Short mmCIF file of C-alpha atoms in Angstrom, two decimals:
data_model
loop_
_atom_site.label_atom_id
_atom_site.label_comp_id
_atom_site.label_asym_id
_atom_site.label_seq_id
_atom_site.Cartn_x
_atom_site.Cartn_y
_atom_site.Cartn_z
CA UNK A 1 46.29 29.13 35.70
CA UNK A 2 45.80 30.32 32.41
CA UNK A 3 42.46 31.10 31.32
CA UNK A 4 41.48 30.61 27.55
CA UNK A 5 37.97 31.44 25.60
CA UNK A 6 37.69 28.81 23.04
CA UNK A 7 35.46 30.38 19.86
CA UNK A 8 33.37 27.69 19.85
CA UNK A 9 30.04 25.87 21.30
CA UNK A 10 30.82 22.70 19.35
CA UNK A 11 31.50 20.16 22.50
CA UNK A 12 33.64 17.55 20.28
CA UNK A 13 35.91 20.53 19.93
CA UNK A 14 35.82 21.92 23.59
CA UNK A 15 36.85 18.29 24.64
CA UNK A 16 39.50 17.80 21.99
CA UNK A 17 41.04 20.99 23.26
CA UNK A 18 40.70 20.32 27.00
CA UNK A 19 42.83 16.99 25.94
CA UNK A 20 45.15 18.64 24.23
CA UNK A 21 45.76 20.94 26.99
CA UNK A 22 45.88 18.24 29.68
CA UNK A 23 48.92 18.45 31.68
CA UNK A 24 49.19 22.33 31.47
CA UNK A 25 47.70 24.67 33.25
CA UNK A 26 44.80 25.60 31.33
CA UNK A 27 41.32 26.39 31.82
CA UNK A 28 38.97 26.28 29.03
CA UNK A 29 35.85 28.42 28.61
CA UNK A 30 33.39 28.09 25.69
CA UNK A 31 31.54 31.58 25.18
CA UNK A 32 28.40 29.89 26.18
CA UNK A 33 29.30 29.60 29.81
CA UNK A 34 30.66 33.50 29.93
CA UNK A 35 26.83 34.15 28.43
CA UNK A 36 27.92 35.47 25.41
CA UNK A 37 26.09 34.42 22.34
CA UNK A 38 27.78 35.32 18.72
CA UNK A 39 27.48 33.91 15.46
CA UNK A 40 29.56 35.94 13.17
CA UNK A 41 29.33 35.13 9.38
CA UNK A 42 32.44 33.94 8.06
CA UNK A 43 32.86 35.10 4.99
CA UNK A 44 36.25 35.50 4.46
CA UNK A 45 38.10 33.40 1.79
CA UNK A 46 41.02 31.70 3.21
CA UNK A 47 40.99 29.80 7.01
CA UNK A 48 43.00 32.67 8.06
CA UNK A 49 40.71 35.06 7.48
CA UNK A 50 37.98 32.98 8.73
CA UNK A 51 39.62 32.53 12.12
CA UNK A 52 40.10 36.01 12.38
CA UNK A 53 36.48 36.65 11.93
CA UNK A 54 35.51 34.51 14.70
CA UNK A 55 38.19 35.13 17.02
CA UNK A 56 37.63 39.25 16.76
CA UNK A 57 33.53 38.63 16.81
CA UNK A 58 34.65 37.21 20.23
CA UNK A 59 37.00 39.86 21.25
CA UNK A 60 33.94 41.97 21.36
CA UNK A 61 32.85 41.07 24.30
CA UNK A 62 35.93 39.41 26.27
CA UNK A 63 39.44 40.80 27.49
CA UNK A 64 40.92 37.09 27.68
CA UNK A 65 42.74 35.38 25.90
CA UNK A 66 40.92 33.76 22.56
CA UNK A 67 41.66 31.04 20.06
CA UNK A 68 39.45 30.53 17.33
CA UNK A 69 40.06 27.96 14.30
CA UNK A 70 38.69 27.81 11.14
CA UNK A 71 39.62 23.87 9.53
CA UNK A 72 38.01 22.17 6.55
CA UNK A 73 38.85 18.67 4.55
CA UNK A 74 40.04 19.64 0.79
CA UNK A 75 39.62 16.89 -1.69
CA UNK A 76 42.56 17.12 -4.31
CA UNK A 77 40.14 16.06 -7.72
CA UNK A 78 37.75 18.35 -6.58
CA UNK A 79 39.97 21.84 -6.42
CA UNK A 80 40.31 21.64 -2.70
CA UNK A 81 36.24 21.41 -2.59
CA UNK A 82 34.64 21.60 0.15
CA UNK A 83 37.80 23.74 1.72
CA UNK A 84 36.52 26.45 3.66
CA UNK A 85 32.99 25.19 2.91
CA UNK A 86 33.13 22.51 4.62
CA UNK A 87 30.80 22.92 7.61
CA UNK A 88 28.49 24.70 5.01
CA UNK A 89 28.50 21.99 2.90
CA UNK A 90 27.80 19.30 5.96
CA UNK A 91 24.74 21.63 6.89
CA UNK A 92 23.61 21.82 3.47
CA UNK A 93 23.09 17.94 2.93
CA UNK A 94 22.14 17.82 6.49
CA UNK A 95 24.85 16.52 8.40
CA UNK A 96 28.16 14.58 8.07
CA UNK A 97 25.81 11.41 7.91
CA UNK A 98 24.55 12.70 4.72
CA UNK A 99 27.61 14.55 3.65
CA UNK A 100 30.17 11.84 3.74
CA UNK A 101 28.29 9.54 1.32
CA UNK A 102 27.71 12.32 -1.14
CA UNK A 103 31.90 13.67 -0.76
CA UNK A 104 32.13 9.80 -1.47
CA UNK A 105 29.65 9.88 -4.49
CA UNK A 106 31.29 13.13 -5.93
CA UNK A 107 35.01 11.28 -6.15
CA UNK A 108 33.29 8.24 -8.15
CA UNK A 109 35.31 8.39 -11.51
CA UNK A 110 38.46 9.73 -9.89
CA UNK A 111 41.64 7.59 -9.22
CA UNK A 112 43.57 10.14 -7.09
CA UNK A 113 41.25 10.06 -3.58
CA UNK A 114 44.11 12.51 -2.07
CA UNK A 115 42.88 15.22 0.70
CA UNK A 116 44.13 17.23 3.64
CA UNK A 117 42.73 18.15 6.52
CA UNK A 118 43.97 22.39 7.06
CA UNK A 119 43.20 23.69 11.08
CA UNK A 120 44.37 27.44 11.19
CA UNK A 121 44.13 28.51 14.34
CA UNK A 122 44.36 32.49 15.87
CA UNK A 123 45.14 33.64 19.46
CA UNK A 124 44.40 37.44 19.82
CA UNK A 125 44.71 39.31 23.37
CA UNK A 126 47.98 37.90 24.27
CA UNK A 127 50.20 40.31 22.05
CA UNK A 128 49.20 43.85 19.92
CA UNK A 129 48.67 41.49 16.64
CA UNK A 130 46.65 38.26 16.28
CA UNK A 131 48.96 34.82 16.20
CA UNK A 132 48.47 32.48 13.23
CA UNK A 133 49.31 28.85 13.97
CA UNK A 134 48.74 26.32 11.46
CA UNK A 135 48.50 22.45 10.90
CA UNK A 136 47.74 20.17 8.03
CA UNK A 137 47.04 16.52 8.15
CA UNK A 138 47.43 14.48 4.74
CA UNK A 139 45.85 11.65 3.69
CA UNK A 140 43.11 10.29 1.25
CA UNK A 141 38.94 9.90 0.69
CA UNK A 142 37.61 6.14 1.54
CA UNK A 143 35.59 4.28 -0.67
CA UNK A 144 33.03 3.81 2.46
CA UNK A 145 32.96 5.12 6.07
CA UNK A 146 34.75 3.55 8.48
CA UNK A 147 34.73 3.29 12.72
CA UNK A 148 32.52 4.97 15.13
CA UNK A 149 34.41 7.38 16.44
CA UNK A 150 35.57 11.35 15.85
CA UNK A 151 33.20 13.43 14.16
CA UNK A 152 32.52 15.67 11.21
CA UNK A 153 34.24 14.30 7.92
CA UNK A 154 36.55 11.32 10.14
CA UNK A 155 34.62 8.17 8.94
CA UNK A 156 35.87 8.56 5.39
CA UNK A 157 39.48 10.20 6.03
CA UNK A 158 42.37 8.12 6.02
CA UNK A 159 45.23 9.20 7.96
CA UNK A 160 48.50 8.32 5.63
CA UNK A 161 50.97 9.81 8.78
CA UNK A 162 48.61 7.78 11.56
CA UNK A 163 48.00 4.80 8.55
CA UNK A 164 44.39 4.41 9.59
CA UNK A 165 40.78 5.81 9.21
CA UNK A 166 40.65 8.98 11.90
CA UNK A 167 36.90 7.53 12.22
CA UNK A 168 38.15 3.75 14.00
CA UNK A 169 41.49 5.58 15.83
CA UNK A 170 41.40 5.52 19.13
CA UNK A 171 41.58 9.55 20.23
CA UNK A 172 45.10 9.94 21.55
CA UNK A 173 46.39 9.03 17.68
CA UNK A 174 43.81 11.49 16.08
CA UNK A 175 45.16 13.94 18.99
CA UNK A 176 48.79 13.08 17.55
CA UNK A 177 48.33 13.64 13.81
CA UNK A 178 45.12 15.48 13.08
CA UNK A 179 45.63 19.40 11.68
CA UNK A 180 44.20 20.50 15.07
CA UNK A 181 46.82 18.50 17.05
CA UNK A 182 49.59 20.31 15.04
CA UNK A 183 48.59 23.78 15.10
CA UNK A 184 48.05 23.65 18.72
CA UNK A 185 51.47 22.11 19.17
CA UNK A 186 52.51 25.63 17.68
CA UNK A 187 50.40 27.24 19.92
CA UNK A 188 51.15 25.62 22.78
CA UNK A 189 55.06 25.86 22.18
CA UNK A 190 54.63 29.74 22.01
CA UNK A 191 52.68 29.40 25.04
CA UNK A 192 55.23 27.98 26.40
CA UNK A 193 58.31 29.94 25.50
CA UNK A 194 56.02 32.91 26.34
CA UNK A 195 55.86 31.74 29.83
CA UNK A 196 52.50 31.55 29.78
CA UNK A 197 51.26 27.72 30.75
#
């Protein structure tokens, strides 16, 4: 078995990882349940650096293995905004149910609605350097949300590689396409030819 300290308390990501690790084995810790409580500021300015941050803050206090991501939508019209700033700028308006209506408000004027979703994902205290695996997911801004389901910035992302709204697709095609499904398929590969799972 494989042990793994996910950098995160966020529960929609915990259970998108455990499903992505189904069928390997894997077992998932959030630093919550190892007690350790850490809230590093990420400051850096790319999602490398980011991931670093939190993945190191982490290291800290734990010998096992670690992945931490750092992922954000970037709206094309808007320079990329929110980018790295995207949790920030969910918290800011008070959630993705405020958020998402304002992203929506923001594009108003624009014809190209393109965005990506970036995931960047590091794994430190497997090797002597930290392991960058990356994903992106392309697609564009809706005019309105859409579905019930994911989380965060979904309801208004269209998928143009799934050719739906991540917020009505069921999760095994978010879990094929998103940017988190593709860096971990890096990850996991290396895992793999590592030997490890």
């Amino acid at each position: 078995m494989f042990n793994l300290l996910v950098a995160s308390n966020n529960q929609h990501k915990i259970k998108e990882y455990q499903e992505m690790f189904s069928g390997y084995q894997v077992k998932i810790f959030s630093p919550k349940e190892l007690g350790i409580n850490v809230n590093p500021d990420e400051n850096g300015e790319t999602y490398e650096e980011n991931s670093l941050i939190k993945a190191r803050a982490l290291a800290e206090f734990s010998k096992m293995p670690i992945i931490a991501d750092d992922s954000g939508l970037n709206v094309v019209a808007l320079n990329n905004f929110p980018g790295i700033h995207s949790s920030r700028f969910a918290d800011s308006c008070g959630g993705n149910k405020y958020a998402n209506p304002k992203l929506i408000e923001k594009l108003q004027g624009f014809s190209d609605k393109s965005a990506f979703f970036t995931c960047v994902i590091t794994l430190l205290n497997v090797e002597e350097k930290p392991l960058v695996f990356k994903g992106i997911c392309p697609g564009k801004i809706l005019d309105k949300p859409e579905g019930e389901g994911g989380f965060g910035y979904d309801p208004i992302f269209y998928s143009d590689e799934a050719k739906q709204c991540f917020g009505s697709a069921p999760e095994e095609i978010k879990n094929k396409y998103s940017h988190r499904a593709k860096a971990m398929a890096q990850l996991i590969e290396y895992l793999k030819s590592k030997k490890l799972i």
